[in-house]
Amino acid sequence: MGWALTDLVMLAGGAFLAGLVDAVVGGGGLISVPTLFAVFPNAAPPVLFGTNKMAGIWGTASAALRYARGIQLRWAILVPATIAAFVFSFCGAYAVTHIPADVLRKLLPFVLAGVAVYTLRKKDFGTVHAPVKGGTGVTLMAIAVGGAIGFYDGFFGPGTGSFLVFLFVRLFGQDFINASASSKIVNVATNLAALLLFGMGGHVWWQVGLGMAIMNVLGSQVGSRLALKHGVSFVRRMFLCVLAVLIVKTGYDAFLRA
């Protein structure tokens, strides 16, 4: 595989920015996936998606560790949610080979727009950390959230991190920083499930993914530091910015792309 300097710069820069954005509110794939398609326009899409998972999982795990050192995570919620996400991500990946995703593709921009409107209208949404107490009901809710988002990530994927942040704020009473930290733990599980599937199918360029992973980890460290330093209002603004980009991107893919 021949390498041009511009290709290396694009891959390194894209992986770094993807790690930074993903560490704050998710959505790093908005940067890393188009970068891979731009550098390798003739490659098979499953290979590029698999390579992206190889790069991204390390950045997500790095951000999760960074957050875990800075804040107290609610493991009573995260453990069941993470296990369910891992299992159902496999189910989603299997389902996508049998069920067309066209309906979901057309619905997604409107769902994201609803999330954005809800967040904008509730000015205090995600600004106060008042986590719900544990119990059977909360555990079942965590399993439901992990299972649903895990299935979605395996089946389709765009906006997984942002949906997780929103749900951890809305359902579990967390502020944006704690929700972002929690989402990283669950997202590691969904990414790992996808990476295993892509890897078993031979759809990963391991060397490319490893190189991007290094830059992704660096970006994730910068992003998590920025989130912890600048607080909830910074993460909220980033969340809304990423939602706006996701709405435009998914809307274009669903209705305008030939």
mmCIF file of C-alpha atoms in Angstrom:
data_model
loop_
_atom_site.group_PDB
_atom_site.id
_atom_site.type_symbol
_atom_site.label_atom_id
_atom_site.label_comp_id
_atom_site.label_asym_id
_atom_site.label_seq_id
_atom_site.Cartn_x
_atom_site.Cartn_y
_atom_site.Cartn_z
ATOM 1 C CA MET A 1 0.000 0.000 0.000
ATOM 2 C CA GLY A 2 1.620 3.241 -1.127
ATOM 3 C CA TRP A 3 1.487 6.274 1.101
ATOM 4 C CA ALA A 4 1.477 9.947 0.138
ATOM 5 C CA LEU A 5 2.322 12.614 2.708
ATOM 6 C CA THR A 6 -1.094 14.219 2.243
ATOM 7 C CA ASP A 7 -2.773 10.880 2.965
ATOM 8 C CA LEU A 8 -0.828 10.491 6.198
ATOM 9 C CA VAL A 9 -1.680 14.042 7.260
ATOM 10 C CA MET A 10 -5.375 13.511 6.505
ATOM 11 C CA LEU A 11 -5.519 10.224 8.396
ATOM 12 C CA ALA A 12 -3.615 11.571 11.400
ATOM 13 C CA GLY A 13 -5.578 14.822 11.547
ATOM 14 C CA GLY A 14 -8.919 13.124 11.027
ATOM 15 C CA ALA A 15 -8.221 10.544 13.724
ATOM 16 C CA PHE A 16 -7.086 13.233 16.187
ATOM 17 C CA LEU A 17 -10.153 15.439 15.645
ATOM 18 C CA ALA A 18 -12.456 12.427 15.753
ATOM 19 C CA GLY A 19 -10.985 11.393 19.099
ATOM 20 C CA LEU A 20 -11.336 14.925 20.478
ATOM 21 C CA VAL A 21 -14.992 15.330 19.475
ATOM 22 C CA ASP A 22 -15.930 11.787 20.437
ATOM 23 C CA ALA A 23 -14.425 12.184 23.908
ATOM 24 C CA VAL A 24 -16.640 15.186 24.619
ATOM 25 C CA VAL A 25 -20.055 14.189 23.227
ATOM 26 C CA GLY A 26 -19.635 11.372 20.708
ATOM 27 C CA GLY A 27 -19.919 11.714 16.952
ATOM 28 C CA GLY A 28 -16.268 11.155 16.112
ATOM 29 C CA GLY A 29 -17.304 8.925 13.222
ATOM 30 C CA LEU A 30 -18.576 12.057 11.458
ATOM 31 C CA ILE A 31 -14.913 12.925 10.968
ATOM 32 C CA SER A 32 -13.027 9.633 10.814
ATOM 33 C CA VAL A 33 -15.302 7.729 8.409
ATOM 34 C CA PRO A 34 -15.359 10.445 5.688
ATOM 35 C CA THR A 35 -11.577 10.776 6.112
ATOM 36 C CA LEU A 36 -11.081 7.075 5.405
ATOM 37 C CA PHE A 37 -13.384 7.219 2.380
ATOM 38 C CA ALA A 38 -11.513 10.271 1.062
ATOM 39 C CA VAL A 39 -8.079 8.650 1.407
ATOM 40 C CA PHE A 40 -9.190 5.210 0.150
ATOM 41 C CA PRO A 41 -12.015 5.909 -2.348
ATOM 42 C CA ASN A 42 -11.731 2.493 -4.003
ATOM 43 C CA ALA A 43 -11.709 0.401 -0.827
ATOM 44 C CA ALA A 44 -14.637 -1.822 0.140
ATOM 45 C CA PRO A 45 -16.884 0.002 2.686
ATOM 46 C CA PRO A 46 -16.851 -2.859 5.250
ATOM 47 C CA VAL A 47 -13.044 -2.640 5.380
ATOM 48 C CA LEU A 48 -13.153 1.095 6.048
ATOM 49 C CA PHE A 49 -15.856 0.720 8.695
ATOM 50 C CA GLY A 50 -13.883 -2.071 10.365
ATOM 51 C CA THR A 51 -10.684 -0.038 10.275
ATOM 52 C CA ASN A 52 -12.560 2.919 11.781
ATOM 53 C CA LYS A 53 -13.754 0.716 14.655
ATOM 54 C CA MET A 54 -10.171 -0.433 15.227
ATOM 55 C CA ALA A 55 -9.027 3.184 15.512
ATOM 56 C CA GLY A 56 -11.993 4.478 17.475
ATOM 57 C CA ILE A 57 -12.241 1.884 20.195
ATOM 58 C CA TRP A 58 -8.858 2.860 21.616
ATOM 59 C CA GLY A 59 -9.761 6.529 21.772
ATOM 60 C CA THR A 60 -13.104 5.758 23.390
ATOM 61 C CA ALA A 61 -11.452 3.500 25.972
ATOM 62 C CA SER A 62 -8.801 6.142 26.655
ATOM 63 C CA ALA A 63 -11.447 8.806 27.238
ATOM 64 C CA ALA A 64 -13.375 6.431 29.508
ATOM 65 C CA LEU A 65 -10.288 5.891 31.661
ATOM 66 C CA ARG A 66 -9.607 9.617 31.803
ATOM 67 C CA TYR A 67 -13.162 10.348 32.939
ATOM 68 C CA ALA A 68 -13.062 7.501 35.470
ATOM 69 C CA ARG A 69 -10.093 9.178 37.156
ATOM 70 C CA GLY A 70 -11.865 12.540 37.281
ATOM 71 C CA ILE A 71 -15.433 11.698 38.260
ATOM 72 C CA GLN A 72 -17.346 8.990 40.098
ATOM 73 C CA LEU A 73 -19.065 6.662 37.643
ATOM 74 C CA ARG A 74 -22.337 4.880 38.510
ATOM 75 C CA TRP A 75 -21.295 1.276 37.954
ATOM 76 C CA ALA A 76 -24.648 -0.094 39.146
ATOM 77 C CA ILE A 77 -26.098 1.425 35.979
ATOM 78 C CA LEU A 78 -23.114 1.009 33.693
ATOM 79 C CA VAL A 79 -22.418 -2.707 34.201
ATOM 80 C CA PRO A 80 -25.864 -3.983 33.097
ATOM 81 C CA ALA A 81 -26.075 -1.355 30.336
ATOM 82 C CA THR A 82 -22.645 -2.287 28.995
ATOM 83 C CA ILE A 83 -23.271 -6.036 29.001
ATOM 84 C CA ALA A 84 -26.610 -5.553 27.225
ATOM 85 C CA ALA A 85 -25.012 -3.196 24.691
ATOM 86 C CA PHE A 86 -22.303 -5.726 23.844
ATOM 87 C CA VAL A 87 -24.778 -8.578 23.321
ATOM 88 C CA PHE A 88 -27.330 -6.580 21.349
ATOM 89 C CA SER A 89 -24.699 -4.944 19.156
ATOM 90 C CA PHE A 90 -24.023 -8.433 17.785
ATOM 91 C CA CYS A 91 -27.760 -8.890 17.260
ATOM 92 C CA GLY A 92 -27.998 -5.598 15.396
ATOM 93 C CA ALA A 93 -25.072 -6.456 13.162
ATOM 94 C CA TYR A 94 -26.717 -9.778 12.347
ATOM 95 C CA ALA A 95 -30.104 -8.153 11.700
ATOM 96 C CA VAL A 96 -28.686 -5.651 9.223
ATOM 97 C CA THR A 97 -27.800 -8.532 6.905
ATOM 98 C CA HIS A 98 -31.478 -9.561 6.804
ATOM 99 C CA ILE A 99 -33.514 -6.370 7.312
ATOM 100 C CA PRO A 100 -33.249 -3.220 5.146
ATOM 101 C CA ALA A 101 -32.289 -0.096 7.091
ATOM 102 C CA ASP A 102 -34.014 2.339 4.681
ATOM 103 C CA VAL A 103 -36.895 3.218 7.018
ATOM 104 C CA LEU A 104 -34.527 3.930 9.907
ATOM 105 C CA ARG A 105 -32.295 5.998 7.630
ATOM 106 C CA LYS A 106 -35.200 8.282 6.695
ATOM 107 C CA LEU A 107 -36.501 8.512 10.264
ATOM 108 C CA LEU A 108 -33.170 9.289 11.928
ATOM 109 C CA PRO A 109 -32.860 13.036 11.013
ATOM 110 C CA PHE A 110 -36.260 13.706 12.578
ATOM 111 C CA VAL A 111 -35.391 11.808 15.763
ATOM 112 C CA LEU A 112 -32.144 13.779 16.068
ATOM 113 C CA ALA A 113 -34.022 17.037 15.458
ATOM 114 C CA GLY A 114 -36.410 16.100 18.279
ATOM 115 C CA VAL A 115 -33.464 15.532 20.624
ATOM 116 C CA ALA A 116 -32.013 18.924 19.663
ATOM 117 C CA VAL A 117 -35.312 20.774 20.175
ATOM 118 C CA TYR A 118 -35.857 19.101 23.543
ATOM 119 C CA THR A 119 -32.354 20.082 24.688
ATOM 120 C CA LEU A 120 -32.725 23.677 23.496
ATOM 121 C CA ARG A 121 -36.131 24.176 25.106
ATOM 122 C CA LYS A 122 -35.034 22.855 28.494
ATOM 123 C CA LYS A 123 -32.301 25.330 29.392
ATOM 124 C CA ASP A 124 -31.292 23.408 32.516
ATOM 125 C CA PHE A 125 -31.224 20.041 30.737
ATOM 126 C CA GLY A 126 -27.990 18.274 31.635
ATOM 127 C CA THR A 127 -26.706 21.089 33.836
ATOM 128 C CA VAL A 128 -27.578 19.489 37.177
ATOM 129 C CA HIS A 129 -26.177 16.165 38.347
ATOM 130 C CA ALA A 130 -28.912 14.450 40.367
ATOM 131 C CA PRO A 131 -28.482 10.754 39.550
ATOM 132 C CA VAL A 132 -31.353 8.396 40.238
ATOM 133 C CA LYS A 133 -30.937 5.897 43.040
ATOM 134 C CA GLY A 134 -30.289 2.260 42.240
ATOM 135 C CA GLY A 135 -32.859 -0.498 42.344
ATOM 136 C CA THR A 136 -34.453 -3.157 40.207
ATOM 137 C CA GLY A 137 -36.305 -0.626 38.087
ATOM 138 C CA VAL A 138 -33.153 1.353 37.367
ATOM 139 C CA THR A 139 -31.223 -1.817 36.533
ATOM 140 C CA LEU A 140 -33.919 -2.917 34.087
ATOM 141 C CA MET A 141 -33.913 0.550 32.531
ATOM 142 C CA ALA A 142 -30.125 0.378 32.152
ATOM 143 C CA ILE A 143 -30.433 -3.004 30.422
ATOM 144 C CA ALA A 144 -33.118 -1.594 28.119
ATOM 145 C CA VAL A 145 -31.003 1.457 27.224
ATOM 146 C CA GLY A 146 -27.863 -0.614 26.677
ATOM 147 C CA GLY A 147 -29.737 -3.203 24.630
ATOM 148 C CA ALA A 148 -31.546 -0.672 22.447
ATOM 149 C CA ILE A 149 -28.495 1.463 21.753
ATOM 150 C CA GLY A 150 -26.294 -1.592 21.282
ATOM 151 C CA PHE A 151 -28.718 -3.004 18.712
ATOM 152 C CA TYR A 152 -28.917 0.381 16.990
ATOM 153 C CA ASP A 153 -25.140 0.728 16.822
ATOM 154 C CA GLY A 154 -24.741 -2.744 15.355
ATOM 155 C CA PHE A 155 -27.640 -2.257 12.941
ATOM 156 C CA PHE A 156 -27.053 1.319 11.783
ATOM 157 C CA GLY A 157 -24.815 3.447 14.003
ATOM 158 C CA PRO A 158 -24.818 7.217 13.292
ATOM 159 C CA GLY A 159 -25.248 9.276 16.460
ATOM 160 C CA THR A 160 -24.820 6.392 18.901
ATOM 161 C CA GLY A 161 -22.678 8.427 21.306
ATOM 162 C CA SER A 162 -25.050 11.393 21.215
ATOM 163 C CA PHE A 163 -28.081 9.185 21.870
ATOM 164 C CA LEU A 164 -26.290 7.639 24.845
ATOM 165 C CA VAL A 165 -25.447 11.062 26.300
ATOM 166 C CA PHE A 166 -29.045 12.215 25.878
ATOM 167 C CA LEU A 167 -30.483 9.091 27.516
ATOM 168 C CA PHE A 168 -28.095 9.164 30.469
ATOM 169 C CA VAL A 169 -29.151 12.759 31.118
ATOM 170 C CA ARG A 170 -32.868 12.227 30.516
ATOM 171 C CA LEU A 171 -33.393 8.850 32.208
ATOM 172 C CA PHE A 172 -30.678 8.669 34.869
ATOM 173 C CA GLY A 173 -30.479 12.289 36.026
ATOM 174 C CA GLN A 174 -26.832 12.834 35.097
ATOM 175 C CA ASP A 175 -25.307 16.098 33.936
ATOM 176 C CA PHE A 176 -23.609 16.292 30.543
ATOM 177 C CA ILE A 177 -20.115 15.516 31.817
ATOM 178 C CA ASN A 178 -21.181 12.431 33.767
ATOM 179 C CA ALA A 179 -23.418 11.339 30.885
ATOM 180 C CA SER A 180 -20.545 11.720 28.429
ATOM 181 C CA ALA A 181 -18.308 9.653 30.687
ATOM 182 C CA SER A 182 -20.973 6.966 31.063
ATOM 183 C CA SER A 183 -21.580 6.857 27.325
ATOM 184 C CA LYS A 184 -17.906 6.074 26.710
ATOM 185 C CA ILE A 185 -18.097 2.909 28.820
ATOM 186 C CA VAL A 186 -21.124 1.621 26.909
ATOM 187 C CA ASN A 187 -19.688 2.724 23.569
ATOM 188 C CA VAL A 188 -16.517 0.705 24.183
ATOM 189 C CA ALA A 189 -18.705 -2.408 24.393
ATOM 190 C CA THR A 190 -20.600 -1.688 21.164
ATOM 191 C CA ASN A 191 -17.378 -0.848 19.332
ATOM 192 C CA LEU A 192 -15.717 -4.020 20.594
ATOM 193 C CA ALA A 193 -18.608 -6.163 19.372
ATOM 194 C CA ALA A 194 -18.466 -4.510 15.946
ATOM 195 C CA LEU A 195 -14.673 -4.819 15.771
ATOM 196 C CA LEU A 196 -14.862 -8.544 16.556
ATOM 197 C CA LEU A 197 -17.391 -9.049 13.779
ATOM 198 C CA PHE A 198 -15.410 -7.031 11.241
ATOM 199 C CA GLY A 199 -12.186 -8.716 12.314
ATOM 200 C CA MET A 200 -13.578 -12.229 11.954
ATOM 201 C CA GLY A 201 -14.718 -11.321 8.461
ATOM 202 C CA GLY A 202 -11.291 -9.983 7.492
ATOM 203 C CA HIS A 203 -12.657 -6.451 7.148
ATOM 204 C CA VAL A 204 -9.978 -4.563 9.087
ATOM 205 C CA TRP A 205 -6.718 -2.961 7.923
ATOM 206 C CA TRP A 206 -4.907 -3.478 11.220
ATOM 207 C CA GLN A 207 -1.836 -1.357 10.422
ATOM 208 C CA VAL A 208 -3.895 1.613 9.244
ATOM 209 C CA GLY A 209 -6.217 1.247 12.218
ATOM 210 C CA LEU A 210 -3.336 1.095 14.680
ATOM 211 C CA GLY A 211 -1.752 4.255 13.294
ATOM 212 C CA MET A 212 -5.060 6.098 13.475
ATOM 213 C CA ALA A 213 -5.662 4.694 16.967
ATOM 214 C CA ILE A 214 -2.565 6.472 18.293
ATOM 215 C CA MET A 215 -3.826 9.839 17.052
ATOM 216 C CA ASN A 216 -7.358 9.026 18.181
ATOM 217 C CA VAL A 217 -6.117 8.385 21.725
ATOM 218 C CA LEU A 218 -4.218 11.687 21.726
ATOM 219 C CA GLY A 219 -7.344 13.497 20.559
ATOM 220 C CA SER A 220 -9.499 11.758 23.157
ATOM 221 C CA GLN A 221 -7.149 12.849 25.927
ATOM 222 C CA VAL A 222 -7.375 16.465 24.781
ATOM 223 C CA GLY A 223 -11.173 16.234 24.450
ATOM 224 C CA SER A 224 -11.755 14.695 27.866
ATOM 225 C CA ARG A 225 -9.430 17.241 29.485
ATOM 226 C CA LEU A 226 -11.350 20.084 27.811
ATOM 227 C CA ALA A 227 -14.662 18.652 29.011
ATOM 228 C CA LEU A 228 -13.460 18.269 32.597
ATOM 229 C CA LYS A 229 -11.838 21.713 32.571
ATOM 230 C CA HIS A 230 -14.630 23.759 30.985
ATOM 231 C CA GLY A 231 -17.565 21.949 32.528
ATOM 232 C CA VAL A 232 -21.166 21.206 31.688
ATOM 233 C CA SER A 233 -21.924 24.296 29.584
ATOM 234 C CA PHE A 234 -19.042 23.489 27.217
ATOM 235 C CA VAL A 235 -20.212 19.894 26.772
ATOM 236 C CA ARG A 236 -23.802 21.055 26.226
ATOM 237 C CA ARG A 237 -22.716 23.428 23.434
ATOM 238 C CA MET A 238 -20.617 20.706 21.830
ATOM 239 C CA PHE A 239 -23.553 18.302 22.098
ATOM 240 C CA LEU A 240 -25.835 20.700 20.219
ATOM 241 C CA CYS A 241 -23.174 21.362 17.564
ATOM 242 C CA VAL A 242 -22.683 17.654 16.938
ATOM 243 C CA LEU A 243 -26.453 17.139 16.781
ATOM 244 C CA ALA A 244 -26.718 19.899 14.165
ATOM 245 C CA VAL A 245 -24.060 18.263 12.001
ATOM 246 C CA LEU A 246 -25.675 14.846 12.444
ATOM 247 C CA ILE A 247 -29.068 16.200 11.378
ATOM 248 C CA VAL A 248 -27.608 17.695 8.204
ATOM 249 C CA LYS A 249 -25.511 14.624 7.414
ATOM 250 C CA THR A 250 -28.230 12.035 8.033
ATOM 251 C CA GLY A 251 -30.816 14.177 6.233
ATOM 252 C CA TYR A 252 -28.575 14.427 3.181
ATOM 253 C CA ASP A 253 -27.866 10.699 3.213
ATOM 254 C CA ALA A 254 -31.562 9.837 3.550
ATOM 255 C CA PHE A 255 -33.144 12.219 1.064
ATOM 256 C CA LEU A 256 -30.586 13.871 -1.247
ATOM 257 C CA ARG A 257 -27.762 11.420 -1.910
ATOM 258 C CA ALA A 258 -28.192 9.738 -5.277
#
